[in-house]
Coordinates of C-alpha atoms and ligand atoms in Angstrom, one line a residue:
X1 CA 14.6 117.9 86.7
X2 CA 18.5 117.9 87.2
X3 CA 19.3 119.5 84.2
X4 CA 16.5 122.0 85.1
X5 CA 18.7 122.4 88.7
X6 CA 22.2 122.8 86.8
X7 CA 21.2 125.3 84.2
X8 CA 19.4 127.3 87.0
X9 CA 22.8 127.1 89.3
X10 CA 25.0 127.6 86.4
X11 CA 22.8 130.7 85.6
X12 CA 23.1 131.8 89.0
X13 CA 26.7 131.1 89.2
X14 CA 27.1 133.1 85.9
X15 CA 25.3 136.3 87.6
X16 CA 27.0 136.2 90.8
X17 CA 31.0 136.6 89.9
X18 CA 29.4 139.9 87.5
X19 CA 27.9 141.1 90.3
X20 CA 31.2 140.5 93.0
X21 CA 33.2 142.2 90.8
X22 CA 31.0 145.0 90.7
X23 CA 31.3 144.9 94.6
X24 CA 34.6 144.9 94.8
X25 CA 35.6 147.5 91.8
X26 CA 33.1 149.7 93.6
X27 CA 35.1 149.2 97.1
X28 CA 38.5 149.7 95.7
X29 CA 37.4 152.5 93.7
X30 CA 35.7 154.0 96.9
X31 CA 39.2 153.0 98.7
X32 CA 41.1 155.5 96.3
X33 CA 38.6 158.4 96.5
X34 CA 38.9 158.1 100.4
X35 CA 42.3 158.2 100.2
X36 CA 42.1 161.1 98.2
X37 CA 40.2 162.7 99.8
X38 CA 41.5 162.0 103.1
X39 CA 44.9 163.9 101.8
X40 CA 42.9 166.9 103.0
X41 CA 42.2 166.7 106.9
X42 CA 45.0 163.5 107.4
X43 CA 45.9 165.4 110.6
X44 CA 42.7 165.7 111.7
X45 CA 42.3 161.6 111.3
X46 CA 45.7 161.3 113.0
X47 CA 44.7 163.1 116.3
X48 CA 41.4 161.2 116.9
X49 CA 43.0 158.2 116.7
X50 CA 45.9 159.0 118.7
X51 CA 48.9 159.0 115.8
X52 CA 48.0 155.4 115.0
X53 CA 51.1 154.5 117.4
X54 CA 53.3 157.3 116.5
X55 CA 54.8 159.8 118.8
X56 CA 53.2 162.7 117.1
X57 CA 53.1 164.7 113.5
X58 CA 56.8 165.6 114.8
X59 CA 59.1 168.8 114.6
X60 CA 60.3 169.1 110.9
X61 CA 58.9 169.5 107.8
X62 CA 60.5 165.9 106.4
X63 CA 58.7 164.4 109.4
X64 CA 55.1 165.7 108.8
X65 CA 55.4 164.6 105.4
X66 CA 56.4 160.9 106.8
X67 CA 53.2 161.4 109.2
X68 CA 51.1 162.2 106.1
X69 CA 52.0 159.2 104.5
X70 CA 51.5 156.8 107.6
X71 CA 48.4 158.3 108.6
X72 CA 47.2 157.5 104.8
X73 CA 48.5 154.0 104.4
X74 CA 46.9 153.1 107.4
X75 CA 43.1 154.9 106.6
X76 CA 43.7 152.5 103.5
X77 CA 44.9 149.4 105.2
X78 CA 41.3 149.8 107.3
X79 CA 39.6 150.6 104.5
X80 CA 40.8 147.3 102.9
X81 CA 40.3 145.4 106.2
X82 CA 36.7 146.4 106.5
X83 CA 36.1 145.4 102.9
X84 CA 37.6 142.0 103.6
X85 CA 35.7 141.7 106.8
X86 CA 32.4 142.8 105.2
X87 CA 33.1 139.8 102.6
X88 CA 34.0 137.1 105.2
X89 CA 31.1 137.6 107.5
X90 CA 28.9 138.1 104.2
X91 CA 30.1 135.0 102.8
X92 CA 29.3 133.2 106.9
X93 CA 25.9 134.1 106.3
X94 CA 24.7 134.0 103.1
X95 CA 26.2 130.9 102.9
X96 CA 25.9 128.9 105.6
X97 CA 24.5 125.5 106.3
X98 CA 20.8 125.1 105.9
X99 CA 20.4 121.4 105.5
X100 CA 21.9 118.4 104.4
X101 CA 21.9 118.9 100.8
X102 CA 25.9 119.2 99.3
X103 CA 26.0 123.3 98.0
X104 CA 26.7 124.0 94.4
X105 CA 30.0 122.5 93.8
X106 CA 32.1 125.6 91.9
X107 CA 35.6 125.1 90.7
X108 CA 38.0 128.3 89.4
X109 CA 36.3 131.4 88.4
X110 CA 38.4 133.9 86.0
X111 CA 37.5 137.0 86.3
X112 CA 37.3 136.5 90.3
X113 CA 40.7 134.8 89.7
X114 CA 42.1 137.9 88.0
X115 CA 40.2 140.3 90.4
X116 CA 42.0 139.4 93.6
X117 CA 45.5 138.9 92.1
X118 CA 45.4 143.1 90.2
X119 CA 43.7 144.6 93.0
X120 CA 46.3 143.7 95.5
X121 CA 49.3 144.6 92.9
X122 CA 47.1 148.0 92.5
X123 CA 47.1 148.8 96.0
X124 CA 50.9 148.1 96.5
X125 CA 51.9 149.9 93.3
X126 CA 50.1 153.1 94.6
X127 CA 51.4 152.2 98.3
X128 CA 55.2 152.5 96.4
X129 CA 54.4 155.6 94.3
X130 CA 53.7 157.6 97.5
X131 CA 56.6 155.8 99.9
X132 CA 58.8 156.7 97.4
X133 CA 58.1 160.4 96.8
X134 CA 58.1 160.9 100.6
X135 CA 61.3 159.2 100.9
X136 CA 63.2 160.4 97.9
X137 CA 62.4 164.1 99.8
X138 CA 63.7 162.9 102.8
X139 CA 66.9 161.3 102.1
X140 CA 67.3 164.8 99.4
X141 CA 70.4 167.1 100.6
X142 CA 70.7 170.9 99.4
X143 CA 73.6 172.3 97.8
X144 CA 74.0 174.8 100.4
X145 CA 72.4 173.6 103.5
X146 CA 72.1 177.0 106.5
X147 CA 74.0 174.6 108.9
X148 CA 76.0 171.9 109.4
X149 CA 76.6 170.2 112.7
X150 CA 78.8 166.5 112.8
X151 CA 77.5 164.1 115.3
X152 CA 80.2 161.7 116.7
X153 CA 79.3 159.3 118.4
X154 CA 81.3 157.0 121.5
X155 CA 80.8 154.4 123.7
X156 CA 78.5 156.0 125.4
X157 CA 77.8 159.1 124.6
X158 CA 77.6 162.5 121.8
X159 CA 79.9 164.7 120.1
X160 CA 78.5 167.6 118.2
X161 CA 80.5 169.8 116.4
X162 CA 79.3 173.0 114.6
X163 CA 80.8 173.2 111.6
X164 CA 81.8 175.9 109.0
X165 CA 81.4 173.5 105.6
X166 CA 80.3 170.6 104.5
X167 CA 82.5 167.4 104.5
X168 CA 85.8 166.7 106.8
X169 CA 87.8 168.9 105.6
X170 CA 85.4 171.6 107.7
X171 CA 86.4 173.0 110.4
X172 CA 84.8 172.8 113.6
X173 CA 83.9 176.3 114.8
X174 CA 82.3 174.9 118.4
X175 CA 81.4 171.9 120.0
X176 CA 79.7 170.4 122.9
X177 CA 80.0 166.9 124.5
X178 CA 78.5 164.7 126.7
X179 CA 79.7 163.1 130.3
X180 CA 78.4 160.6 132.9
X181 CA 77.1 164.0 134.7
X182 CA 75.8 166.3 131.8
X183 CA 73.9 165.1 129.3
X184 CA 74.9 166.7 125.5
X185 CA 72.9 169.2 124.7
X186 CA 72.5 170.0 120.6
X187 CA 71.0 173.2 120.1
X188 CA 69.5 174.2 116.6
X189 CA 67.6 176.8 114.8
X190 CA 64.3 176.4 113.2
X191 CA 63.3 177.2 109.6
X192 CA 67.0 176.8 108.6
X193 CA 67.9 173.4 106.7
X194 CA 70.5 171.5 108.7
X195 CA 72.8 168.8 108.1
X196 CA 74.2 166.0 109.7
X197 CA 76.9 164.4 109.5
X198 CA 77.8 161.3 110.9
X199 CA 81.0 159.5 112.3
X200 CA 81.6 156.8 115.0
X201 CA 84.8 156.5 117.3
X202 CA 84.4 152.7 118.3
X203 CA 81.1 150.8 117.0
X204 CA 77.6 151.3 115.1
X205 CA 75.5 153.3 117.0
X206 CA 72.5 155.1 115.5
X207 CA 70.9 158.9 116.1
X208 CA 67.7 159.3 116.7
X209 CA 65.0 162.1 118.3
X210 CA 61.5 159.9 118.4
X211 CA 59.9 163.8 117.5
X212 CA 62.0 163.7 113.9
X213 CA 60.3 160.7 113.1
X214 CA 63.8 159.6 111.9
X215 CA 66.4 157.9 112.8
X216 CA 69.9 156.8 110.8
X217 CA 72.7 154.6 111.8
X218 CA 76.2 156.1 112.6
X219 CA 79.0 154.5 111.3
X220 CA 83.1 154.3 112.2
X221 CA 85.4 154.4 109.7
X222 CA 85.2 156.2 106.2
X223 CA 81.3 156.0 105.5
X224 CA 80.0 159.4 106.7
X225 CA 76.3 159.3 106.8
X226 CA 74.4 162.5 106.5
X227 CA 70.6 163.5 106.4
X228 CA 68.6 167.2 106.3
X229 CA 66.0 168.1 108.3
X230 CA 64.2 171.7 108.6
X231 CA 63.0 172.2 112.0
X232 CA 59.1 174.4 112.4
X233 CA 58.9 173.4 116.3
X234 CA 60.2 174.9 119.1
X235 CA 61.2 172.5 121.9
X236 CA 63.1 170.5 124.1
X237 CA 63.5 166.8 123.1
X238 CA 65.1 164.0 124.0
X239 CA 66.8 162.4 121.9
X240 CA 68.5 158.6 121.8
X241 CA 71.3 156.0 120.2
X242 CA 69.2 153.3 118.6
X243 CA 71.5 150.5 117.6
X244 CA 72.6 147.9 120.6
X245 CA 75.9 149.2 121.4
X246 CA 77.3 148.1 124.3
X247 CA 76.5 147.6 128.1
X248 CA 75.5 151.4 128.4
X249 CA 74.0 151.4 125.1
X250 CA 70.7 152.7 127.1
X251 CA 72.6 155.2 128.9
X252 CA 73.4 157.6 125.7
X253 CA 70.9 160.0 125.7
X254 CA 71.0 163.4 124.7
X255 CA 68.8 166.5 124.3
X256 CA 67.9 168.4 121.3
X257 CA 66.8 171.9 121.7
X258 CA 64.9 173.6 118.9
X259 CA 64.9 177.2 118.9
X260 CA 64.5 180.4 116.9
X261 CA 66.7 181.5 114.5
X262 CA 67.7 184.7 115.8
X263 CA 68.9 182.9 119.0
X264 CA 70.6 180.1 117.8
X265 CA 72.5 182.6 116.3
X266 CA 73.7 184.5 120.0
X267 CA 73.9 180.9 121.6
X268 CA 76.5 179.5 118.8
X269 CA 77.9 182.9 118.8
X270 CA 79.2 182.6 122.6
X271 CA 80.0 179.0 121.7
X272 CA 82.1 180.2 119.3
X273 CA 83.2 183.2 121.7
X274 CA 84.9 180.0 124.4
X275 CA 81.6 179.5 126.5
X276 CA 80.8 176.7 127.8
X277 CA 77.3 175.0 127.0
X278 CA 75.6 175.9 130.1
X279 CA 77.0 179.7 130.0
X280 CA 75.7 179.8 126.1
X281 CA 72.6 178.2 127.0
X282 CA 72.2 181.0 130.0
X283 CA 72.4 183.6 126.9
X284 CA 69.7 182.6 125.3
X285 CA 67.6 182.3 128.7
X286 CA 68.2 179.0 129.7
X287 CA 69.5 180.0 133.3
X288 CA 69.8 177.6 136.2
X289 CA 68.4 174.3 135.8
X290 CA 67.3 175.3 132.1
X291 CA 70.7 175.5 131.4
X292 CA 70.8 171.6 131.3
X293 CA 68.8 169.1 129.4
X294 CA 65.2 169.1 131.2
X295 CA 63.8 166.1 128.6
X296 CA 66.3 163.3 130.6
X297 CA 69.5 163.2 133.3
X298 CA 72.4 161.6 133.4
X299 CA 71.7 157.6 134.3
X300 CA 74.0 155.9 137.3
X301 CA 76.3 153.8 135.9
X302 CA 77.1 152.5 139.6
X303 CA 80.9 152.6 138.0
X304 CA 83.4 151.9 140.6
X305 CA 86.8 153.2 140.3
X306 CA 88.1 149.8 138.0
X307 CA 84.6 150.3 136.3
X308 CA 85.5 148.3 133.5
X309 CA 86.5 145.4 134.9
X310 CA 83.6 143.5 136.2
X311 CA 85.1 141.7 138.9
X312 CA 85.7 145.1 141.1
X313 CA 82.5 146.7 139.8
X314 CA 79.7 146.5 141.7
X315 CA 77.0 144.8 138.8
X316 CA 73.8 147.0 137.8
X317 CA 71.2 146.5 139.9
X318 CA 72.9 144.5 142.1
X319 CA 74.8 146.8 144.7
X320 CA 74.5 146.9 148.7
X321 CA 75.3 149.4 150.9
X322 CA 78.2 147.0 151.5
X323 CA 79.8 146.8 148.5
X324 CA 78.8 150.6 147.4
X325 CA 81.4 152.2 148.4
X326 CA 84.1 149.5 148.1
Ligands
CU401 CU1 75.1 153.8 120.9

């Protein structure tokens, strides 16, 4: 009678791991095709589930590309959780307690065993594959990029110089800066590639516009760091240093304004020609209030006239009509 029970269970036990691993090469295979598949209408996916936490499909062609690829690793990620979750609650009731009687005792199983440690190296290797692809295309630079602007960064604010080469030994043909009252604004063409290039006066700051889906670290001193991008959206945006810098670390923010070609072209042209910012931004129809950044405004620092030293300045957040105007 027990031997009768054991070769039955063993039998069972036999049948069972051919059949999980059916399951589960039929799920991972399934996984792939969707993911295949899903290449197609990723946007689509994107937008009914709100980005999936990002700000949006963003403004350049690098960035869509990075969207793709997030959009993707996440239908996968769910695809895998469901899986999972479909085994775990399986597993809760196919197998739970039904009397007093100790369940087959099993120890290792090897194909299972093997199963579970390929599948996840699988899904990481093709994870890497397509990570890599997207970002070996966006960290790649052209030969000739359409236009070169240098972004130098301060404590606490932006520098951007249009310039006539690539490298520092360019020379800067306009440029445009930021204050505590006027916000920097960087204007750019769409369709053309454009560099940056990087440099730091003081400490490590970092350039970013949430709408690039991209942000890299700017340096002082002899490393220059520089990235492409290709604009398709037209736009105001506001862009932000994102590296702790200093007390008004959250104060340097600037404004990025995407246009066509055809005016980039007249705006850098009167840059070029002495205007100021604003005036140049009135020649391209940004009059009036356009003529400043619209995305975000200059921040009080509540600076007092020894603003850097803290025992005459009048702490953030803290000030009284009394001490105001001291
Ligand atoms: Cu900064």
């Amino acid at each position: 009678m027990l031997r009768r029970q054991e070769q039955v269970s063993a039998k069972g036990s036999a049948a069972r791991p051919r059949a999980a691993v059916r399951v589960a090469g039929l799920g991972l295979g399934g996984s792939l095709l969707l993911l295949v598949l899903s290449g197609c209408s990723v946007e689509g996916v994107g937008d009914a589930f709100g980005h999936f936490g990002w700000p949006g499909k963003g403004i350049t062609l690098q960035a869509h590309k990075m969207y793709d690829l997030w959009i993707a690793s996440v239908i996968a990620a769910l695809i895998v959780g469901v899986f999972v979750w479909g085994l775990i609650f399986w597993c809760i009731i196919r197998y739970r307690k039904r009397g007093d009687e100790l369940p087959v005792q099993t120890r290792f199983n090897m194909p299972m065993e093997v199963l579970y440690t390929v599948t996840p190296v699988l899904i990481v290797a093709v994870l890497f594959y397509y990570t890599a692809i997207v970002q070996t295309d966006v960290d790649k630079l052209s030969k000739n990029p359409d236009q070169v602007v240098e972004v130098v960064a301060f404590k606490w604010n932006w520098q951007f110089n249009y310039r006539d080469g690539i490298g520092e030994e360019a020379n800067t043909v306009a440029s445009t800066v930021g204050s505590s009252d006027v916000i920097p604004i960087l204007v750019l063409p769409t369709g053309r590639k454009i560099r940056f290039e990087e440099t730091s006066k003081d400490v490590i700051h970092s350039f970013w516009v949430p709408e690039i889906l991209f942000k890299r670290d700017v340096f002082p001193g002899n490393v220059r760091n520089t990235f492409e991008i290709t604009l398709d959206k037209e736009g105001r945006y506001v862009g932000r240093c994102a590296e702790l810098c200093g007390t008004y670390h959250a104060f340097m923010n600037f404004e990025l304004v995407s246009v066509a070609p055809e005016r980039f072209d007249t705006f850098l042209q009167a840059k070029e020609g002495g205007a100021t910012t604003q005036e140049a931004m009135a020649a391209i129809g940004y009059t009036g209030d356009a003529a400043y950044a619209t995305t975000t405004e200059p921040f009080n620092t509540r600076r007092q006239k020894n603003g850097w030293n803290q025992r005459d300045a009048v702490a953030a957040g803290a000030g009284t009509a009394a001490t105001a105007g001291k």
